[in-house]
Short mmCIF file of N, CA and C in Angstrom, two decimals:
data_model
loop_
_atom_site.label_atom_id
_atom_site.label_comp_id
_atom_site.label_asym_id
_atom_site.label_seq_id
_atom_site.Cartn_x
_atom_site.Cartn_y
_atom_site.Cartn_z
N UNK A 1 99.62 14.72 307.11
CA UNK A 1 99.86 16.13 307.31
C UNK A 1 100.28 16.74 305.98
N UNK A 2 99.78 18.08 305.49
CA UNK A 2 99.68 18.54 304.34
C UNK A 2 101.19 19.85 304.75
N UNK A 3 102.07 19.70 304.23
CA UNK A 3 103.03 20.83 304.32
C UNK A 3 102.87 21.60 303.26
N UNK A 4 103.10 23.13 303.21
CA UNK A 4 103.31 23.76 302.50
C UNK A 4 104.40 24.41 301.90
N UNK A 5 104.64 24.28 300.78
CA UNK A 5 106.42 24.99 300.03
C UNK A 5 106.05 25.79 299.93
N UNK A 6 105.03 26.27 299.18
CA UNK A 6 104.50 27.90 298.83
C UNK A 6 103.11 28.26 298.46
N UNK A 7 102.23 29.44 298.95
CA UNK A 7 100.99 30.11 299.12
C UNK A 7 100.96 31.22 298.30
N UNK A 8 100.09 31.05 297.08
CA UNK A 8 100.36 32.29 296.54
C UNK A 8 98.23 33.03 296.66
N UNK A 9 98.60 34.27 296.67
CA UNK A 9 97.01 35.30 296.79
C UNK A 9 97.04 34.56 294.64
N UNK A 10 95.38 34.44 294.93
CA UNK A 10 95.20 34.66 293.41
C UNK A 10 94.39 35.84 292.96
N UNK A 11 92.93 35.49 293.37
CA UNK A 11 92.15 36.36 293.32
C UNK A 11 90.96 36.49 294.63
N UNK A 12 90.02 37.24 293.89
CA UNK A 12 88.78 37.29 294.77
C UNK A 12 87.70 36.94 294.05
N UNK A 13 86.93 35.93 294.42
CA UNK A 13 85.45 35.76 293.58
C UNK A 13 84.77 35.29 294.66
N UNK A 14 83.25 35.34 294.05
CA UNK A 14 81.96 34.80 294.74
C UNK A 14 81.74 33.44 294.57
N UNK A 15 81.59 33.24 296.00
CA UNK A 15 81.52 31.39 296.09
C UNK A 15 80.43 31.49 297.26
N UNK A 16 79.47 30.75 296.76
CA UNK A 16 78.02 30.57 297.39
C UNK A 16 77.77 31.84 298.35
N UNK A 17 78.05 32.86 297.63
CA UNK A 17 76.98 34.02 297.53
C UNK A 17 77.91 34.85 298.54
N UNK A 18 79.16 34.45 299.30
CA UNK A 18 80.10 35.60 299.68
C UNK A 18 81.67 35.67 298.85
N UNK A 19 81.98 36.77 299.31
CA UNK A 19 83.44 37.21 298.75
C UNK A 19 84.17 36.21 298.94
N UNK A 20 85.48 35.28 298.27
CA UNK A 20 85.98 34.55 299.05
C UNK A 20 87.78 34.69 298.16
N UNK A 21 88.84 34.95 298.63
CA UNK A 21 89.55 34.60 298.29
C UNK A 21 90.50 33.44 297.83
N UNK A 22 91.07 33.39 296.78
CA UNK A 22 91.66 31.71 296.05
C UNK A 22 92.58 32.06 296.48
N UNK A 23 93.41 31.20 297.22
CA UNK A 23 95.13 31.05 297.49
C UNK A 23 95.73 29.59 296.57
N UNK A 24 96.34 29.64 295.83
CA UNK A 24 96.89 28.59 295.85
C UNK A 24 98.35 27.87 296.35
N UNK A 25 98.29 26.55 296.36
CA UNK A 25 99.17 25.98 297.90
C UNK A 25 100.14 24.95 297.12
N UNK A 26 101.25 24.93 296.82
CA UNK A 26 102.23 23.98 296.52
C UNK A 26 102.19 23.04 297.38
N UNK A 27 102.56 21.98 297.34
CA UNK A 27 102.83 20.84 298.46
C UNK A 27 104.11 21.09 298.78
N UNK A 28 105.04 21.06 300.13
CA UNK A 28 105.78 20.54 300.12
C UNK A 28 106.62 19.02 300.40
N UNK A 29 105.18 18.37 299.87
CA UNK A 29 106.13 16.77 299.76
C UNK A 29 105.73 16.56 298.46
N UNK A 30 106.41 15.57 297.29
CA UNK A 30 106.72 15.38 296.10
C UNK A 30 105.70 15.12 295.61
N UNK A 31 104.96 14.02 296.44
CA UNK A 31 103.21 13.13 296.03
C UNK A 31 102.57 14.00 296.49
N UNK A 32 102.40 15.54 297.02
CA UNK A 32 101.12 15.93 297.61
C UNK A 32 100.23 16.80 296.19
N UNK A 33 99.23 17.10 296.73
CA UNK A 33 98.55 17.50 295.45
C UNK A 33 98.67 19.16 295.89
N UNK A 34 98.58 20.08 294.56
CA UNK A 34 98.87 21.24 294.50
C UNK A 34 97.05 21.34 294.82
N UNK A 35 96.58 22.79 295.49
CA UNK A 35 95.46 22.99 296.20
C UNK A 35 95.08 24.22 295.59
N UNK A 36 93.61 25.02 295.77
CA UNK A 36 92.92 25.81 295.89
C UNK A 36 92.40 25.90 296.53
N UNK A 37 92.96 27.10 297.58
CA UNK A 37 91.98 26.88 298.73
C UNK A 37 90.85 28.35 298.43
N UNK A 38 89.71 28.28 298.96
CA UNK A 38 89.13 29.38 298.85
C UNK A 38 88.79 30.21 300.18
N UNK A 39 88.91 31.01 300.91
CA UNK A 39 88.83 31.80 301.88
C UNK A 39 88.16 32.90 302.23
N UNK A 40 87.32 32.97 303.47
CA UNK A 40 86.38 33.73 303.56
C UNK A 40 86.58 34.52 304.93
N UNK A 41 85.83 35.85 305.13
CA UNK A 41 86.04 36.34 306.21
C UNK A 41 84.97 35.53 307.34
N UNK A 42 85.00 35.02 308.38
CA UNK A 42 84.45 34.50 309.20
C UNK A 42 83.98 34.97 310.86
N UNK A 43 82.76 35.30 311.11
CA UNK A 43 83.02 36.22 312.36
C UNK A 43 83.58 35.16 314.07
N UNK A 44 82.76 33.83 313.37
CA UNK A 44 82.69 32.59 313.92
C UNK A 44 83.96 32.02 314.64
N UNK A 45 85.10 32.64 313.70
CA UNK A 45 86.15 31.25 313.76
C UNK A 45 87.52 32.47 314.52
N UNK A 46 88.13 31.67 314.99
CA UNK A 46 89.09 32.13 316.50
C UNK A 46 90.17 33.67 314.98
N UNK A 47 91.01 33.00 314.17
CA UNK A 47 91.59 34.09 313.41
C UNK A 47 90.66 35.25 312.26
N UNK A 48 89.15 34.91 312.53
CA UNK A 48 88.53 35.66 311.48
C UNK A 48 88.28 35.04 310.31
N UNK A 49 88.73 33.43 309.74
CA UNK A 49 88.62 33.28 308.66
C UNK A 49 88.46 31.81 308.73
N UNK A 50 87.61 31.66 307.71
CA UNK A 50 87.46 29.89 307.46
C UNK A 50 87.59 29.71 305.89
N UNK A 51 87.96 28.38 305.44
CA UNK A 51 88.13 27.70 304.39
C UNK A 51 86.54 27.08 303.73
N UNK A 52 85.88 28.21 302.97
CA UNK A 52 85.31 27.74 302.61
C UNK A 52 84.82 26.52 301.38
N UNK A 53 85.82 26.64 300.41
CA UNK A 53 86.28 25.11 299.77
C UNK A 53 87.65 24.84 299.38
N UNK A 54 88.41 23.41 298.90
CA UNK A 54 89.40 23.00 298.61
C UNK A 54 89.43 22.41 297.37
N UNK A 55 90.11 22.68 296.81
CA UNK A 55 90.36 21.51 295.27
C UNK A 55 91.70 21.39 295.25
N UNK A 56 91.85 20.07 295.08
CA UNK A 56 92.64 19.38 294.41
C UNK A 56 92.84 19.56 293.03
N UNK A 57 94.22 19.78 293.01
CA UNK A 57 94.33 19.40 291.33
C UNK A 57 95.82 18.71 291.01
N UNK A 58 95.57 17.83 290.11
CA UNK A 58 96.21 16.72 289.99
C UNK A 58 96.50 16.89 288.40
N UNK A 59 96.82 18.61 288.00
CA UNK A 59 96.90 18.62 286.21
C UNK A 59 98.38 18.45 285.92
N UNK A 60 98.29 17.81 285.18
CA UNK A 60 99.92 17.52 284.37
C UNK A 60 100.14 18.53 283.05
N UNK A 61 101.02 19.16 283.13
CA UNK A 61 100.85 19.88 281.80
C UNK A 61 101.33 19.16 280.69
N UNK A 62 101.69 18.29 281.05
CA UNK A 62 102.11 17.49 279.64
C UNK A 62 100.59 17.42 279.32
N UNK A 63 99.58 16.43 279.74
CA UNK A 63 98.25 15.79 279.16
C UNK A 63 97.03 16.64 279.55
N UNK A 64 97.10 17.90 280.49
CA UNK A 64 95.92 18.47 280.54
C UNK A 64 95.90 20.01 279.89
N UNK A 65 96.56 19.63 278.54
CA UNK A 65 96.62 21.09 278.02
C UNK A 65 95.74 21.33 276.72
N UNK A 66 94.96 19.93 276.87
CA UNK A 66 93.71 19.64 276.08
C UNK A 66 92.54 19.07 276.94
N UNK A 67 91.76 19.01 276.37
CA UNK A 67 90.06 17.96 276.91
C UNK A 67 90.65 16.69 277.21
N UNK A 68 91.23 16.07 278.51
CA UNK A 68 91.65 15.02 278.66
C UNK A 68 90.81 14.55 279.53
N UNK A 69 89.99 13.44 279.07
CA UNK A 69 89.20 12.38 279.72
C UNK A 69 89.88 11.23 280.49
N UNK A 70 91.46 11.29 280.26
CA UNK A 70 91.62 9.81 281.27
C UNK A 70 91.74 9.85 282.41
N UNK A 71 91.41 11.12 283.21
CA UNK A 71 91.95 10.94 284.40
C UNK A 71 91.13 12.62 284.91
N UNK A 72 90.89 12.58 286.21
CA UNK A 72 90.04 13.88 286.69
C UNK A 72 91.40 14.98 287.31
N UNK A 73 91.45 15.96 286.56
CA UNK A 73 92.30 17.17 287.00
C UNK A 73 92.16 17.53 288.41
N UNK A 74 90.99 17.56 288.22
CA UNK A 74 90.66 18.54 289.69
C UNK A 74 89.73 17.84 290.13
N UNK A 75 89.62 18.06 291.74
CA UNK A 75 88.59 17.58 292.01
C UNK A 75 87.86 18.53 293.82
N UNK A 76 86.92 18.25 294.48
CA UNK A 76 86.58 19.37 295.43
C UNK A 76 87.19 18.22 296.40
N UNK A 77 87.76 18.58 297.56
CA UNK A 77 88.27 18.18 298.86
C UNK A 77 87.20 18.46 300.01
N UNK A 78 86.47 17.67 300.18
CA UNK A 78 85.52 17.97 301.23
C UNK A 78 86.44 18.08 303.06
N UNK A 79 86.17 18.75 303.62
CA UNK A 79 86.55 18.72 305.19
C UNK A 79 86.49 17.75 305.51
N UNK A 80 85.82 16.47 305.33
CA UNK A 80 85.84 15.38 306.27
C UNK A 80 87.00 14.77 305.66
N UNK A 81 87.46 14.89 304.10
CA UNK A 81 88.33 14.40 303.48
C UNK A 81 89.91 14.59 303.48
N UNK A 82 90.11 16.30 303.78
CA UNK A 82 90.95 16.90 304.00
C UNK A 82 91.67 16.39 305.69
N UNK A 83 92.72 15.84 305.37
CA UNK A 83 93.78 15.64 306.11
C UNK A 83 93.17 13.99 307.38
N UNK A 84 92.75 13.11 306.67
CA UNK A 84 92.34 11.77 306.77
C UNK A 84 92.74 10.77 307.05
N UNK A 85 93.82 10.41 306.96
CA UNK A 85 94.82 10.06 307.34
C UNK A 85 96.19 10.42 307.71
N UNK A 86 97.01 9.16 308.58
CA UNK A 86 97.92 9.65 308.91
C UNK A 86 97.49 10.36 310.83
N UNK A 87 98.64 10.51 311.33
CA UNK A 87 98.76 11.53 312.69
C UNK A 87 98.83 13.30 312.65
N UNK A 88 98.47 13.90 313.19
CA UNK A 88 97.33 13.94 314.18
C UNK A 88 96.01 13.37 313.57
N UNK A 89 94.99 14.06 314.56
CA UNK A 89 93.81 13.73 314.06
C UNK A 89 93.24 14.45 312.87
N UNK A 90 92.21 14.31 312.20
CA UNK A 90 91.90 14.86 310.94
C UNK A 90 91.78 16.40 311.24
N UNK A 91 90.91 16.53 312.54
CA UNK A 91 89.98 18.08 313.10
C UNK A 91 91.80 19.09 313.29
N UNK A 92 92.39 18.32 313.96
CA UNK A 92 93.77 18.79 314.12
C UNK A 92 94.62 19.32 313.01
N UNK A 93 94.78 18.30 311.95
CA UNK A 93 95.48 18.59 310.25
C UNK A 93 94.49 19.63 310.01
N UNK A 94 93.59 19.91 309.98
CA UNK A 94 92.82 20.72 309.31
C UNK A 94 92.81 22.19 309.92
N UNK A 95 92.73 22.22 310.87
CA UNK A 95 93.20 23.72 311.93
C UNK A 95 94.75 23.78 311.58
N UNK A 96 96.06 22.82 311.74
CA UNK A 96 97.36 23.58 311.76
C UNK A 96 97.47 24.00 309.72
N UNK A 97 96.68 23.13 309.31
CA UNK A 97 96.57 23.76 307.70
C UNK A 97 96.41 25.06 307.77
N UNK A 98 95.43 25.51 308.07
CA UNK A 98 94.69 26.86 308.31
C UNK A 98 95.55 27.73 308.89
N UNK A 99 96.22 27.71 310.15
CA UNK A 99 96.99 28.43 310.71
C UNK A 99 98.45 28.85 310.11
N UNK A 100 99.01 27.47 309.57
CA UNK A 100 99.97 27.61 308.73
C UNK A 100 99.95 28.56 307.28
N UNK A 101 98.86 28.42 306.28
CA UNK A 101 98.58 28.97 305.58
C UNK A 101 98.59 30.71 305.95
N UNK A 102 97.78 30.83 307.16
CA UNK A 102 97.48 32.41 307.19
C UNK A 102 98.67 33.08 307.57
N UNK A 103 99.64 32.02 308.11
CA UNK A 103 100.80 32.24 308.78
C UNK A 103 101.97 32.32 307.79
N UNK A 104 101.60 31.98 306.62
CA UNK A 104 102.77 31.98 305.03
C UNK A 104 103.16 33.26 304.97
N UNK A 105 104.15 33.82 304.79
CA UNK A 105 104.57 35.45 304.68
C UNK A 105 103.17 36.08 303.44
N UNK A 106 102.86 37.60 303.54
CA UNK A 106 101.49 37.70 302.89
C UNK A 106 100.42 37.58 302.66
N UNK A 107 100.33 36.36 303.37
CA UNK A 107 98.74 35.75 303.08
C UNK A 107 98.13 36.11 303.84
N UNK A 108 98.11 36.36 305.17
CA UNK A 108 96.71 37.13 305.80
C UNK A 108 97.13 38.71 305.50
N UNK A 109 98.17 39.53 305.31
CA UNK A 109 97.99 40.84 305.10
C UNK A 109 97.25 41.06 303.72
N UNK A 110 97.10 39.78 302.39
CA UNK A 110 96.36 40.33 301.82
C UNK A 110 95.06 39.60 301.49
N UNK A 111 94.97 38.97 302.62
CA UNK A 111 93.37 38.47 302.88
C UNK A 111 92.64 39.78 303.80
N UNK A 112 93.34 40.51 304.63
CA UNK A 112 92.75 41.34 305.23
C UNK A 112 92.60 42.41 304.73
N UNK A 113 93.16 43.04 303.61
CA UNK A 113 93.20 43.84 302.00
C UNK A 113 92.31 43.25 301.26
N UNK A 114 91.79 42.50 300.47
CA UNK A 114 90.78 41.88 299.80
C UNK A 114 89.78 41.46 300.61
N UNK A 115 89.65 41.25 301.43
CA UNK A 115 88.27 40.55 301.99
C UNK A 115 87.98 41.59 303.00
N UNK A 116 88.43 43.27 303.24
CA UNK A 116 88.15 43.89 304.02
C UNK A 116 86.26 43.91 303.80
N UNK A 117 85.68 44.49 304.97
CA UNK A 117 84.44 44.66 304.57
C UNK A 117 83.77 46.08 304.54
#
């Protein structure tokens, strides 16, 4: 289970050809990896919105404040990957992610401000 300490709005850009907003997601456990989530308006999905991609990033500012080859900063979090282990089930971690997130103070009032249509 992926907890969150803090959700911040970044921006808005085009990701495979719709609007999508970047949030980024602190962990709140010590080992979790800090996230990018990207977010889209969705007519499909029960709150209006789906996660259209995730990255991981795993940058240290000590060693990634140059071209550092030893180790991959970032990387994309596929859905089947996202929330994989561990209890509940994966389909489960991956919906209370979502809900939790939109549910962070701000974050859906200014997903529904930026991603108006």
């Amino acid at each position: 289970m992926y907890y969150i300490k803090e959700a911040t709005f970044r921006n808005v850009t085009m990701l495979d050809g719709q609007p999508c907003a970047m949030v980024q997601v602190l962990p709140g456990e010590a080992d979790g990896p800090q996230l990018y989530v990207y977010i889209a308006r969705s007519e499909s999905a029960d709150d209006g919105y789906e996660i259209i991609r995730m990255i991981r990033s795993n940058a240290d500012e000590e060693i990634d404040w140059f071209n550092n080859d030893m180790h991959q900063a970032t990387a994309v979090v596929s859905e089947e990957e996202f929330g994989d282990q561990g209890w509940p089930s994966p389909e489960r971690q991956r919906k209370e992610f979502k809900a939790r997130l939109l549910a962070y103070p701000g974050i859906a009032d200014r997903l529904q401000k930026e991603l108006s249509v």
